[in-house]
XYZ file of C-alpha atoms in Angstrom:
418
model
C 0.000 0.000 0.000
C 1.284 3.426 -0.905
C 1.747 5.580 2.229
C -0.100 8.443 0.529
C -3.251 6.288 0.406
C -3.397 5.598 4.137
C -6.724 6.461 5.711
C -6.478 8.558 8.884
C -9.052 8.316 11.656
C -9.744 9.978 15.015
C -9.741 7.530 17.926
C -9.417 9.804 20.962
C -10.336 13.328 22.071
C -9.417 15.490 25.049
C -10.005 19.083 26.080
C -9.809 21.550 28.921
C -11.567 24.805 28.122
C -13.470 27.765 29.540
C -16.562 25.533 29.517
C -15.180 22.497 31.304
C -12.159 20.551 32.443
C -12.660 17.742 29.935
C -14.262 17.075 26.565
C -17.576 15.859 28.016
C -18.208 18.979 30.113
C -17.020 21.196 27.266
C -19.465 19.530 24.896
C -22.279 19.879 27.430
C -21.525 23.592 27.734
C -21.438 24.057 23.971
C -24.816 22.407 23.449
C -26.296 24.416 26.310
C -25.095 27.652 24.715
C -23.222 28.633 27.851
C -20.611 31.393 27.741
C -17.290 30.831 29.490
C -16.401 34.532 29.494
C -16.157 36.306 32.846
C -14.549 39.384 34.424
C -10.811 39.471 35.068
C -10.380 39.962 38.795
C -7.397 41.487 40.521
C -5.526 44.742 40.730
C -3.220 44.010 37.817
C -6.160 44.014 35.382
C -8.011 46.941 36.967
C -6.654 49.689 34.704
C -6.846 47.776 31.419
C -9.381 48.783 28.751
C -10.325 45.079 28.466
C -11.203 43.364 31.743
C -12.870 40.172 30.526
C -11.577 36.822 29.294
C -12.588 33.196 28.903
C -10.581 31.652 31.715
C -10.299 27.890 32.014
C -13.204 26.367 33.925
C -10.807 24.116 35.861
C -7.412 25.447 36.892
C -4.686 23.048 35.714
C -2.887 23.471 39.026
C -5.823 21.713 40.661
C -5.433 18.715 38.348
C -1.698 18.130 38.045
C 0.589 17.260 40.978
C 2.224 20.412 42.295
C 5.853 19.271 41.653
C 4.980 18.628 37.997
C 2.911 21.793 37.543
C 5.770 23.958 38.835
C 7.954 22.753 35.950
C 5.407 23.509 33.232
C 4.105 26.702 31.717
C 0.326 27.003 31.944
C 0.044 26.250 28.208
C 1.931 22.983 28.705
C -0.248 22.135 31.698
C -3.370 22.472 29.571
C -1.839 20.422 26.759
C -0.817 17.618 29.100
C -4.272 17.410 30.679
C -6.038 17.314 27.297
C -3.525 14.823 25.890
C -3.940 12.480 28.859
C -7.687 12.456 28.336
C -7.352 11.879 24.578
C -4.790 9.090 25.078
C -7.042 7.266 27.536
C -10.106 7.908 25.373
C -8.308 6.235 22.462
C -8.006 3.110 24.597
C -4.310 3.219 25.448
C -3.513 1.962 28.943
C 0.090 3.176 29.248
C 2.790 4.984 27.301
C 4.021 3.596 23.999
C 6.153 0.511 24.503
C 4.551 -0.314 27.824
C 1.276 -0.493 25.936
C 2.386 -2.913 23.242
C -0.306 -1.860 20.779
C 1.875 1.069 19.652
C 5.646 1.190 19.254
C 7.433 4.379 20.444
C 9.154 4.843 17.083
C 5.747 4.816 15.357
C 4.207 7.465 17.634
C 4.507 11.244 17.241
C 3.155 14.425 18.782
C 2.255 17.720 17.129
C 0.997 20.253 19.679
C 0.839 23.891 18.603
C 0.818 27.180 20.465
C 0.512 30.617 18.946
C 2.484 32.413 21.678
C 4.078 29.704 23.820
C 5.149 30.311 27.396
C 4.515 34.032 27.441
C 3.194 34.079 31.015
C 6.305 32.272 32.236
C 8.536 34.778 30.447
C 6.719 37.803 31.854
C 6.340 36.432 35.375
C 9.983 35.397 35.607
C 11.080 38.834 34.406
C 9.094 40.265 37.312
C 10.912 37.858 39.636
C 14.259 38.998 38.229
C 13.415 42.674 38.762
C 11.848 42.318 42.189
C 13.776 39.462 43.828
C 17.046 39.175 41.938
C 18.802 36.780 39.620
C 19.080 33.867 42.052
C 15.304 33.594 42.373
C 14.676 33.063 38.657
C 13.406 29.517 38.121
C 15.904 27.108 36.511
C 12.939 25.697 34.593
C 12.261 29.007 32.830
C 13.812 28.190 29.445
C 12.009 24.866 28.807
C 8.830 26.425 30.204
C 8.808 29.409 27.849
C 9.710 27.525 24.650
C 6.753 27.238 22.233
C 7.599 23.547 21.727
C 7.379 22.904 25.480
C 3.780 21.589 25.367
C 4.503 19.176 22.518
C 7.745 18.048 24.134
C 6.061 17.324 27.452
C 3.217 15.433 25.791
C 5.833 13.497 23.834
C 7.587 12.539 27.052
C 4.264 11.546 28.604
C 3.412 9.051 25.847
C 6.998 8.138 24.834
C 6.700 9.489 21.292
C 9.811 8.865 19.199
C 8.608 9.322 15.609
C 8.788 13.101 15.946
C 7.713 15.910 18.259
C 6.664 19.061 16.418
C 5.219 22.532 17.047
C 3.776 24.598 14.196
C 3.481 28.284 15.086
C 1.197 30.248 12.758
C -0.946 32.496 14.954
C -4.611 31.487 15.074
C -4.123 28.710 12.514
C -1.558 26.906 14.676
C -3.833 24.270 16.225
C -5.510 23.314 12.957
C -2.156 23.287 11.189
C -0.782 20.940 13.861
C -3.562 18.456 13.209
C -3.013 18.735 9.465
C 0.713 18.096 9.965
C -0.127 15.034 12.038
C -2.362 13.712 9.268
C 0.514 13.982 6.813
C 2.870 12.217 9.241
C 0.562 9.218 9.114
C -0.152 9.386 5.409
C 3.512 9.550 4.461
C 4.344 6.591 6.677
C 6.358 8.457 9.329
C 4.013 7.376 12.102
C 1.054 5.123 12.813
C -0.315 7.228 15.676
C 0.001 10.960 16.388
C -1.252 12.976 19.360
C -2.108 16.400 17.939
C -3.828 19.654 18.802
C -3.326 23.147 20.164
C -2.963 24.953 23.467
C -2.750 28.522 24.702
C -2.426 30.395 27.989
C -1.854 34.095 27.382
C -4.294 35.788 29.768
C -1.833 38.240 31.271
C -1.946 42.056 31.446
C 0.650 42.589 28.716
C -0.932 40.438 25.964
C -4.380 41.735 26.904
C -3.177 45.351 26.739
C -1.392 44.725 23.436
C -4.391 43.098 21.769
C -6.632 45.854 23.140
C -4.387 48.531 21.654
C -4.583 46.742 18.315
C -8.349 47.333 18.556
C -8.812 43.584 18.135
C -10.576 42.750 21.408
C -14.080 43.364 22.676
C -14.358 46.062 25.322
C -17.816 44.967 26.408
C -16.732 44.691 30.053
C -20.277 45.241 31.361
C -21.726 42.153 29.647
C -18.971 39.523 29.592
C -21.169 36.629 28.501
C -22.367 38.617 25.475
C -19.008 40.077 24.487
C -18.068 37.377 21.966
C -20.854 37.643 19.415
C -19.832 36.418 15.945
C -21.889 37.766 13.055
C -23.812 40.207 15.249
C -23.879 43.764 13.937
C -22.739 45.022 17.404
C -19.645 42.785 17.517
C -16.533 44.748 18.523
C -13.694 42.219 18.744
C -12.659 38.836 20.079
C -12.439 37.672 23.684
C -9.197 35.991 24.729
C -9.557 32.423 25.960
C -7.279 29.710 27.331
C -7.131 25.925 27.341
C -6.290 23.074 24.993
C -7.862 20.600 22.603
C -6.135 17.378 21.538
C -7.028 14.435 19.309
C -5.411 11.054 18.777
C -5.029 10.295 15.087
C -3.976 6.975 13.652
C -4.007 5.007 10.458
C -7.211 3.075 9.906
C -5.202 -0.144 9.688
C -3.568 0.451 13.048
C -6.864 1.334 14.683
C -8.553 -1.762 13.260
C -5.708 -4.027 14.325
C -6.138 -3.061 17.969
C -9.936 -2.917 17.848
C -10.130 0.823 18.556
C -13.354 2.822 18.474
C -13.281 5.298 15.586
C -15.014 8.668 15.831
C -14.571 9.682 12.214
C -12.200 9.843 9.261
C -10.014 12.836 8.435
C -10.198 13.477 4.704
C -7.596 16.216 4.410
C -6.646 19.819 4.913
C -6.502 23.046 2.963
C -3.652 25.548 3.310
C -3.135 29.095 2.086
C -1.841 32.548 2.983
C -3.451 35.755 1.747
C -0.211 37.861 1.797
C -2.282 40.881 2.728
C -1.315 42.151 6.197
C 0.375 40.835 9.347
C -2.738 41.392 11.465
C -5.719 42.411 9.293
C -7.766 39.920 7.261
C -7.904 40.325 3.505
C -11.360 41.929 3.099
C -12.665 39.698 0.304
C -11.732 36.479 2.133
C -9.425 35.443 -0.689
C -7.050 33.438 1.493
C -9.814 31.647 3.401
C -11.531 30.756 0.146
C -8.283 29.394 -1.306
C -7.756 27.144 1.717
C -11.283 25.778 1.486
C -11.086 25.269 -2.263
C -7.761 23.460 -1.858
C -9.442 21.153 0.631
C -12.315 20.344 -1.715
C -9.980 19.843 -4.654
C -7.625 17.596 -2.686
C -10.418 15.409 -1.325
C -12.713 15.346 -4.337
C -15.639 16.570 -2.265
C -18.393 18.753 -3.641
C -19.820 21.784 -1.790
C -23.158 19.979 -1.577
C -21.523 17.240 0.522
C -20.507 19.637 3.315
C -23.138 19.641 6.066
C -21.331 21.083 9.099
C -18.682 23.767 9.490
C -17.032 25.096 12.640
C -16.248 28.657 11.583
C -13.291 30.779 12.662
C -15.891 33.417 13.653
C -13.818 35.489 16.068
C -16.392 38.282 16.489
C -14.172 40.925 14.890
C -15.891 43.439 12.599
C -13.673 42.728 9.591
C -12.825 39.078 10.120
C -16.364 37.731 10.314
C -17.432 39.439 7.092
C -14.325 38.272 5.205
C -14.938 34.706 6.314
C -18.606 34.758 5.348
C -17.654 36.084 1.898
C -15.189 33.209 1.558
C -17.751 30.616 2.598
C -20.262 31.961 0.102
C -17.631 32.107 -2.649
C -16.632 28.462 -2.222
C -19.889 26.825 -1.152
C -22.318 29.056 -3.028
C -25.985 28.336 -2.408
C -25.020 25.088 -0.677
C -23.968 27.188 2.304
C -27.671 27.688 3.080
C -27.857 23.998 4.017
C -24.710 23.861 6.153
C -24.916 23.848 9.948
C -22.420 26.611 10.775
C -21.202 26.832 14.385
C -19.294 29.779 15.846
C -18.122 28.198 19.093
C -15.850 31.114 19.990
C -19.063 32.832 21.043
C -18.824 30.532 24.097
C -15.145 29.643 24.495
C -13.575 32.905 23.423
C -10.586 32.825 21.097
C -7.807 30.465 22.180
C -5.411 31.676 19.461
C -3.085 28.713 18.829
C -5.401 26.461 20.817
C -8.505 27.348 18.787
C -8.000 24.742 16.076
C -7.542 22.078 18.733
C -10.726 22.636 20.700
C -12.750 23.365 17.578
C -11.618 20.089 16.026
C -12.749 18.318 19.194
C -16.101 20.123 18.893
C -16.401 19.115 15.240
C -15.629 15.469 15.997
C -18.293 15.474 18.705
C -20.771 17.201 16.403
C -20.381 14.359 13.926
C -20.446 11.723 16.663
C -23.633 13.035 18.299
C -25.247 14.376 15.107
C -25.644 17.822 16.690
C -24.002 21.131 15.832
C -23.390 23.628 18.662
C -25.087 27.025 18.461
C -23.604 30.456 17.925
C -24.800 32.554 20.852
C -25.199 36.249 21.670
C -26.440 37.644 18.415
C -29.837 38.652 17.151
C -31.549 36.169 14.796
C -30.979 37.089 11.181
C -34.737 37.093 10.694
C -34.809 40.244 12.854
C -32.556 42.110 10.419
C -32.781 43.286 6.882
C -30.466 42.537 3.991
C -29.537 46.208 3.909
C -28.303 46.047 7.520
C -26.097 42.983 7.115
C -25.818 42.093 3.428
C -22.829 39.781 3.905
C -24.429 37.786 6.717
C -27.733 36.774 5.161
C -26.321 33.360 4.383
C -26.448 31.709 7.805
C -30.068 30.654 7.659
C -30.127 28.530 10.822
C -31.529 29.680 14.152
C -28.183 30.124 15.875
C -29.691 30.210 19.360
C -30.274 26.441 19.409
C -28.312 23.308 18.670
C -29.554 21.751 15.446
C -29.085 18.266 14.003
C -26.363 17.434 11.506
C -27.682 15.322 8.659
C -25.953 12.465 6.833
C -22.635 10.832 7.583
C -19.518 12.852 6.711
C -15.874 12.873 7.752
C -14.007 15.694 9.416
C -12.818 18.444 7.119
C -9.830 20.426 8.269
C -9.608 23.867 6.699
C -6.574 25.872 7.687
C -5.293 29.264 6.565
C -2.529 31.380 8.077
C -5.043 33.679 9.729
C -4.103 36.490 12.086
C -5.839 37.588 15.319
C -8.160 40.078 13.628
């Protein structure tokens, strides 16, 4: 069998998000339409123009043993928790080698982060200034490295086929999963633990994003601040957490009798070469990524029935994405269940593709698509008010069923925060 013809399937999922400390509670929160956004407490956030965020529902320090947590950046803590859940969910009882169903040299990890250990870097600089050089943690360097989460997950499962970390802003998590798919298809690995993580809720990143005019300043109504496609949307809400999946070749999964959630058909990649932070207004790059996906998989627009949108709640980004969806899917978009889950989780930057892939897998598994919350029904508006948005015909206040049986579609473009 040619390695390029290997079928890739999802056998395990794990997550820790603003809605719950695992994939089950996250899924429950998504279907309930519950927002994970809340005020940022504490003096260090008091003077910021943005004082809301989607903090993790379960603090990772309450899950991991303290000696281990002290050696890991918060982003790595999230990744390890999600990866442990996904690994167990896939049916593995121990690390590779000890569990004889997977050999270490046939196992890889690809865990992405858009910013890496930024909180470690900033906190340790404060320690240096306030307490002196001898108090700086000796773990600082491995904690702040963007590849720290993937490396620690690799150590956890004994991955020896490769440990990788794509860094491409908000596309990082989805790109990581796409990279993992290619590792399996090209024969480099039989199993890959893949996803994204982020932990950047700190005064400096919040202030910087706020000054870019990229974040919502709706401090008075936190749970309504992230409102994709609403005409009053004013920016994204920063979130934290991780989403991880276990991917493996269909042959490997069948040989060990694994439960399969779905098949991964492929990925689409592009870059719009427009601006470092602003989306290209016509959605050219997004459309190219989606069209590449359809071309590479042989799928037709009419076969797409569910889509987890990027939908960050930024004024420019949402419109550009909708234009891209309409350009590629045409009238078939009217029959697609589109979910904007960032309306509940906030935007996890490099972790977004991870948790949204988990949500998509669960949508297929349960035949339900999560809602997009906090915006007025399109039936209450006129085409003149929102001409670009009159293509999402579903009632986005309720979960609605996904029809037919389709595989996961990974669409990935080098998108930027706005």
